[in-house]
XYZ file of C-alpha atoms in Angstrom:
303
model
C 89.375 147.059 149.645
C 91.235 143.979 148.955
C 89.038 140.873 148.311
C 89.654 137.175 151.049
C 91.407 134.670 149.795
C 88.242 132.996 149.753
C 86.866 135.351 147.532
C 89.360 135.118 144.989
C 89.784 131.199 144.888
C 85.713 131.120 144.230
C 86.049 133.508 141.607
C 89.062 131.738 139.534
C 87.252 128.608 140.113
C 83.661 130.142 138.503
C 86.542 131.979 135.198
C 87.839 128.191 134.640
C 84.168 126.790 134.527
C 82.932 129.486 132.577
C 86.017 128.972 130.094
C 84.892 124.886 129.700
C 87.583 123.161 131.237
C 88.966 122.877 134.441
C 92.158 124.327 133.402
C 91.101 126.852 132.098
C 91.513 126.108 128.338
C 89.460 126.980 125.395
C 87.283 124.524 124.178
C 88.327 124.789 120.946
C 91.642 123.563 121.997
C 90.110 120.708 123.612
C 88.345 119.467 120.905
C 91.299 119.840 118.543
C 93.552 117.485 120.873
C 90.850 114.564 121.000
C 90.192 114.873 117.643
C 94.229 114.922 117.126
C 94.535 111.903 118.888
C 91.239 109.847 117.487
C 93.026 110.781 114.103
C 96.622 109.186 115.611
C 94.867 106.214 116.880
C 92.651 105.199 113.462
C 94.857 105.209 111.609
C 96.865 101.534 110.446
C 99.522 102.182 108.710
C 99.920 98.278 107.763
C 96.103 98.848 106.013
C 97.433 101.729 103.810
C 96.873 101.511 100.662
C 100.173 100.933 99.147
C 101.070 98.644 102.018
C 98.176 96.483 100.583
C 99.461 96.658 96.947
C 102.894 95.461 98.367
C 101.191 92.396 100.458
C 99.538 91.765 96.813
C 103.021 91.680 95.360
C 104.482 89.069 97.497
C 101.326 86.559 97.116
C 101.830 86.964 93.663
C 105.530 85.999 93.892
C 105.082 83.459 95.998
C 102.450 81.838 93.402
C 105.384 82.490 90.578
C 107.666 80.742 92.514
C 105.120 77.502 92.869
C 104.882 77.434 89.298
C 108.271 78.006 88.746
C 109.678 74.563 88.303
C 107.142 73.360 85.982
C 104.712 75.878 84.232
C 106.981 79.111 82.537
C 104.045 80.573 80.881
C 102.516 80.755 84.449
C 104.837 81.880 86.541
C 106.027 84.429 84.111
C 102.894 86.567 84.232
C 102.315 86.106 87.908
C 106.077 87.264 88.415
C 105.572 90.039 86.145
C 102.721 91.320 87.776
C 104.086 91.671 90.980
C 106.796 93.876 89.367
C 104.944 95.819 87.818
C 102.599 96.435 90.940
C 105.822 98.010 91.917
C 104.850 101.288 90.389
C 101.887 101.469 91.567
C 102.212 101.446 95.016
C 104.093 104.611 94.998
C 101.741 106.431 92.521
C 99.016 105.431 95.364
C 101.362 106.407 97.998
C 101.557 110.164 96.264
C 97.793 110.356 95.635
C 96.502 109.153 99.181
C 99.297 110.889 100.888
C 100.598 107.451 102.280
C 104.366 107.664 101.908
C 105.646 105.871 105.012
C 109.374 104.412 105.797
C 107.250 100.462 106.855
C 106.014 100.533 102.884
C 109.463 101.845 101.535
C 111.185 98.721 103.354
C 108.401 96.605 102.651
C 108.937 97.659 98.856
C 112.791 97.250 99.120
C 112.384 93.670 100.683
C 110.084 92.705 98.023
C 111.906 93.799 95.391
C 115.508 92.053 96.921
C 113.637 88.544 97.506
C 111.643 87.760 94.390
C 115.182 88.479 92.154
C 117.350 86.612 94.276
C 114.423 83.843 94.351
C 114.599 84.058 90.009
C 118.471 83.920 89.990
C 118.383 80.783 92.343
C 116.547 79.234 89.787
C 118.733 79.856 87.023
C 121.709 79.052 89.093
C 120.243 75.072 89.261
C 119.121 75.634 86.423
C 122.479 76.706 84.598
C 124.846 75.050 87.270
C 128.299 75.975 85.214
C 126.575 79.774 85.894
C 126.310 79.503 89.234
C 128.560 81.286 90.573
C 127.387 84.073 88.098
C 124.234 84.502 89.403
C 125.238 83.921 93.282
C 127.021 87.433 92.618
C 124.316 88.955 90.997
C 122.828 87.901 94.396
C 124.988 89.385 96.885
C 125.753 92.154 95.164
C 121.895 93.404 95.032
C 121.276 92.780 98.250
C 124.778 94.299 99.516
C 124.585 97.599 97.954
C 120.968 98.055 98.753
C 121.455 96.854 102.492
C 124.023 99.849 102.476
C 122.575 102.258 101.213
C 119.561 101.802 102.884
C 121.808 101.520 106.040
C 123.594 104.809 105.207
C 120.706 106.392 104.649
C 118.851 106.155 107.880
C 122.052 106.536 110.018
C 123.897 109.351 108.158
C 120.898 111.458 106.806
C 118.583 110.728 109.741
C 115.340 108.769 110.893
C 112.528 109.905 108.216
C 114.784 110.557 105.252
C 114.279 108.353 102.019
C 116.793 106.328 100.573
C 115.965 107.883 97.298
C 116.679 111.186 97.754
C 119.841 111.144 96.627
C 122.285 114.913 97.078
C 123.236 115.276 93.547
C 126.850 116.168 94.547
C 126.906 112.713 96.388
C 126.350 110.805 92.784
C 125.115 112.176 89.932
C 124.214 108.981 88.836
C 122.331 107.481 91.759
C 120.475 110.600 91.938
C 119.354 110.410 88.725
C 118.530 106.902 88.821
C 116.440 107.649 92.252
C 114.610 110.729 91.282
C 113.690 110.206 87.878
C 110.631 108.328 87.998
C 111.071 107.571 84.261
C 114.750 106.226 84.713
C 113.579 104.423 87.559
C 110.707 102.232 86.254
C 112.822 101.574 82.922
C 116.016 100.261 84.303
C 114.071 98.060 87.212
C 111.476 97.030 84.539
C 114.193 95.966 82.208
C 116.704 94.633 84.523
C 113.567 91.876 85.675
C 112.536 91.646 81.889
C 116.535 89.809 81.553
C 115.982 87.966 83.901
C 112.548 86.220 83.130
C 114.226 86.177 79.407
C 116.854 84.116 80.770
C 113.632 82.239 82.710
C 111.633 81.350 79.845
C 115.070 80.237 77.608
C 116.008 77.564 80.572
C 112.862 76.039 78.563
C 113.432 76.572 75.094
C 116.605 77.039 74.059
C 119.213 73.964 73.321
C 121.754 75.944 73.128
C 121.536 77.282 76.588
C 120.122 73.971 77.886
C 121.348 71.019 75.699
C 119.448 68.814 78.537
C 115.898 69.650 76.279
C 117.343 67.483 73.394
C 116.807 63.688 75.024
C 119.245 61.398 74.837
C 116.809 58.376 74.521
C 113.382 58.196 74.663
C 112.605 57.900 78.437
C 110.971 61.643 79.611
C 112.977 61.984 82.860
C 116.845 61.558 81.243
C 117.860 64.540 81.677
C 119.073 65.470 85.176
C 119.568 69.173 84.986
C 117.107 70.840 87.770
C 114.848 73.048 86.163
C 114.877 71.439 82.554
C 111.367 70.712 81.665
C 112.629 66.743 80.968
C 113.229 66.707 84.737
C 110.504 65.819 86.365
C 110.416 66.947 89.800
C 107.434 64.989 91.436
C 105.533 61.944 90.583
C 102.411 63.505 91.814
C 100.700 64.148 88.678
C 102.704 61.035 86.211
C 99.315 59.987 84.431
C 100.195 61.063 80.483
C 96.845 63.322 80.490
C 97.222 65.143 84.022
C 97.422 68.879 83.882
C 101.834 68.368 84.629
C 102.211 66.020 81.625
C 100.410 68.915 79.715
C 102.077 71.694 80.654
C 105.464 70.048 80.165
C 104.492 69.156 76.492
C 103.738 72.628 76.007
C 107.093 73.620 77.932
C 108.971 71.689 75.118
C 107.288 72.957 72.229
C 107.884 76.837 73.606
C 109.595 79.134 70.753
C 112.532 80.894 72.039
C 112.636 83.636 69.418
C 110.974 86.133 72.344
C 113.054 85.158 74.613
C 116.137 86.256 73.417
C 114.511 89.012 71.657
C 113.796 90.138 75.331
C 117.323 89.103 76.528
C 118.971 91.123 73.556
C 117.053 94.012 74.445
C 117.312 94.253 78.278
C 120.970 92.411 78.511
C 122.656 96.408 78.500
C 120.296 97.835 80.719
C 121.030 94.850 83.204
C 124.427 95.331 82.687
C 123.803 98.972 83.745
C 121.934 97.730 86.703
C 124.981 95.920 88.050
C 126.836 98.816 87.405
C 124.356 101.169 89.249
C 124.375 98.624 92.249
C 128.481 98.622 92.254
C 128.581 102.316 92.590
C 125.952 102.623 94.890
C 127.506 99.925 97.593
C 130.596 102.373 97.297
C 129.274 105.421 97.554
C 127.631 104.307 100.160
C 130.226 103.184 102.325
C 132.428 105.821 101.821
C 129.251 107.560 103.017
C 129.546 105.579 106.380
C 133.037 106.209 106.890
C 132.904 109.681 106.905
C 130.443 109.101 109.537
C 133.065 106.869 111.599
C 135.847 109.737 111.050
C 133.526 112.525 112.186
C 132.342 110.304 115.076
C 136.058 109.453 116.263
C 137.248 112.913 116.267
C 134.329 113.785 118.654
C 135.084 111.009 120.779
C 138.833 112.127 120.444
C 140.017 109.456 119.527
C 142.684 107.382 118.924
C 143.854 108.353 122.747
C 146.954 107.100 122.299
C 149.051 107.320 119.926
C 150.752 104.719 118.062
């Protein structure tokens, strides 16, 4: 005998509340969603910890840049700290499983400003070399804009900029996968550059403006030079500036250029690196447009 509707409405109703859940679903399921989502929302990806290392970075570059004007010694080791933090956040990004695309841009970023805040330096500091270091400039920040750009339209949201497809470049792929290559050629490339730095300050021959014409402090007019005194804050002959700048004068430059000799080719290969990269990848992004118009169907008309 067939059971009333009744009947079978009570019964379904007494399964589901045996089961747990008003739907009818296991509470092991149930459990595994909340605890899915209390895991989605504690989680801060701007508290990771290599998203920390990178906010340490810029606070140290933005120190090195305060102390750039005056104090070398200074600003040299806060500068080279931050780059060297550089490494670290992706070793802690491996070991804590905290890879995301917010601390690879963050990374980039940093990485793009603090050079292009050392070569504006040099280029008041070396005015004929301006124009020099103004290219060095663009030309980081092009290729890496590109790439970058390439990357995330071309390979897709979630894909790195360093993984490279070997038949794309064998070059950049090296470059981007070899963690060894990597490090050495960055580490080098900003070694040049705080040579070049540190020789703004020592060197006459780079910087006649250290040998005074007369015997007044401030004759020399070229920014940077540690005879040009930029503020008249501390102009007491024992404050901590008039200190520092004696110091500034008496700097060797034998390191220096021992560190410019040494990095100068792997700079050079830097440049190089950056070249190929802004061409590869806009080639990259035109074989995007092509594939795109041909969908499209276009040109419609013809010429």
């Amino acid at each position: 005998m067939n059971s009333s509707p009744n009947v079978r409405i009570h019964k379904r109703a007494a399964a589901k509340k045996q089961n747990g859940t008003p739907n009818g679903q296991p509470n092991g399921s149930a459990n595994s969603k909340r605890s899915s989502s209390t895991t989605e929302q504690s989680e801060n990806i701007f508290l990771f910890y290599p998203n920390i290392i990178g906010y340490s970075r810029i606070i140290l570059a933005l120190a090195s840049l305060y102390y750039m004007p005056l104090h070398p010694r200074t600003c040299s080791l806060l500068y080279s700290i931050s780059c060297l933090l550089d490494a670290l956040d992706g070793v802690a990004a491996r070991y804590f499983e905290q890879s995301t695309q917010f601390g690879a841009v963050l990374d980039m970023v940093t990485d793009r400003c603090t050079t292009a805040c050392l070569l504006v330096f040099l280029s008041s500091a070396w005015p004929r070399w301006a124009l020099l270091f103004q290219g060095l400039i663009s030309l980081d920040l092009a290729s890496h804009y590109m790439h970058m750009y390439a990357t995330l339209t071309m390979a897709g949201r979630g894909m790195s900029h360093k993984k490279i497809d070997e038949n794309r470049s064998k070059l950049l792929h090296l470059y981007y996968t070899n963690k060894n290559v990597l490090f050495t050629v960055c580490a080098l490339n900003e070694l040049f550059f705080i040579a070049l730095y540190l020789l703004s300050f020592s060197s006459p021959i780079l910087s006649p403006s250290l040998l005074p014409t007369d015997k007044s402090p401030g004759s020399s007019s070229q920014p940077g030079s540690p005879y040009h005194p930029a503020s008249t804050l501390f102009a007491a002959p024992g404050s901590a500036w008039a200190m520092e700048l004696a110091r500034a004068n008496k700097m060797d430059s034998t390191w220096p250029w021992i560190f410019a000799a040494v990095s100068s080719p792997v700079m050079a290969a830097k440049q190089i690196l950056n070249v190929v990269q802004l061409v590869k990848a806009s080639k990259w992004l035109a074989e995007g447009d092509i594939k795109t118009r041909r969908e499209q169907g276009l040109p419609r008309k013809d010429n």
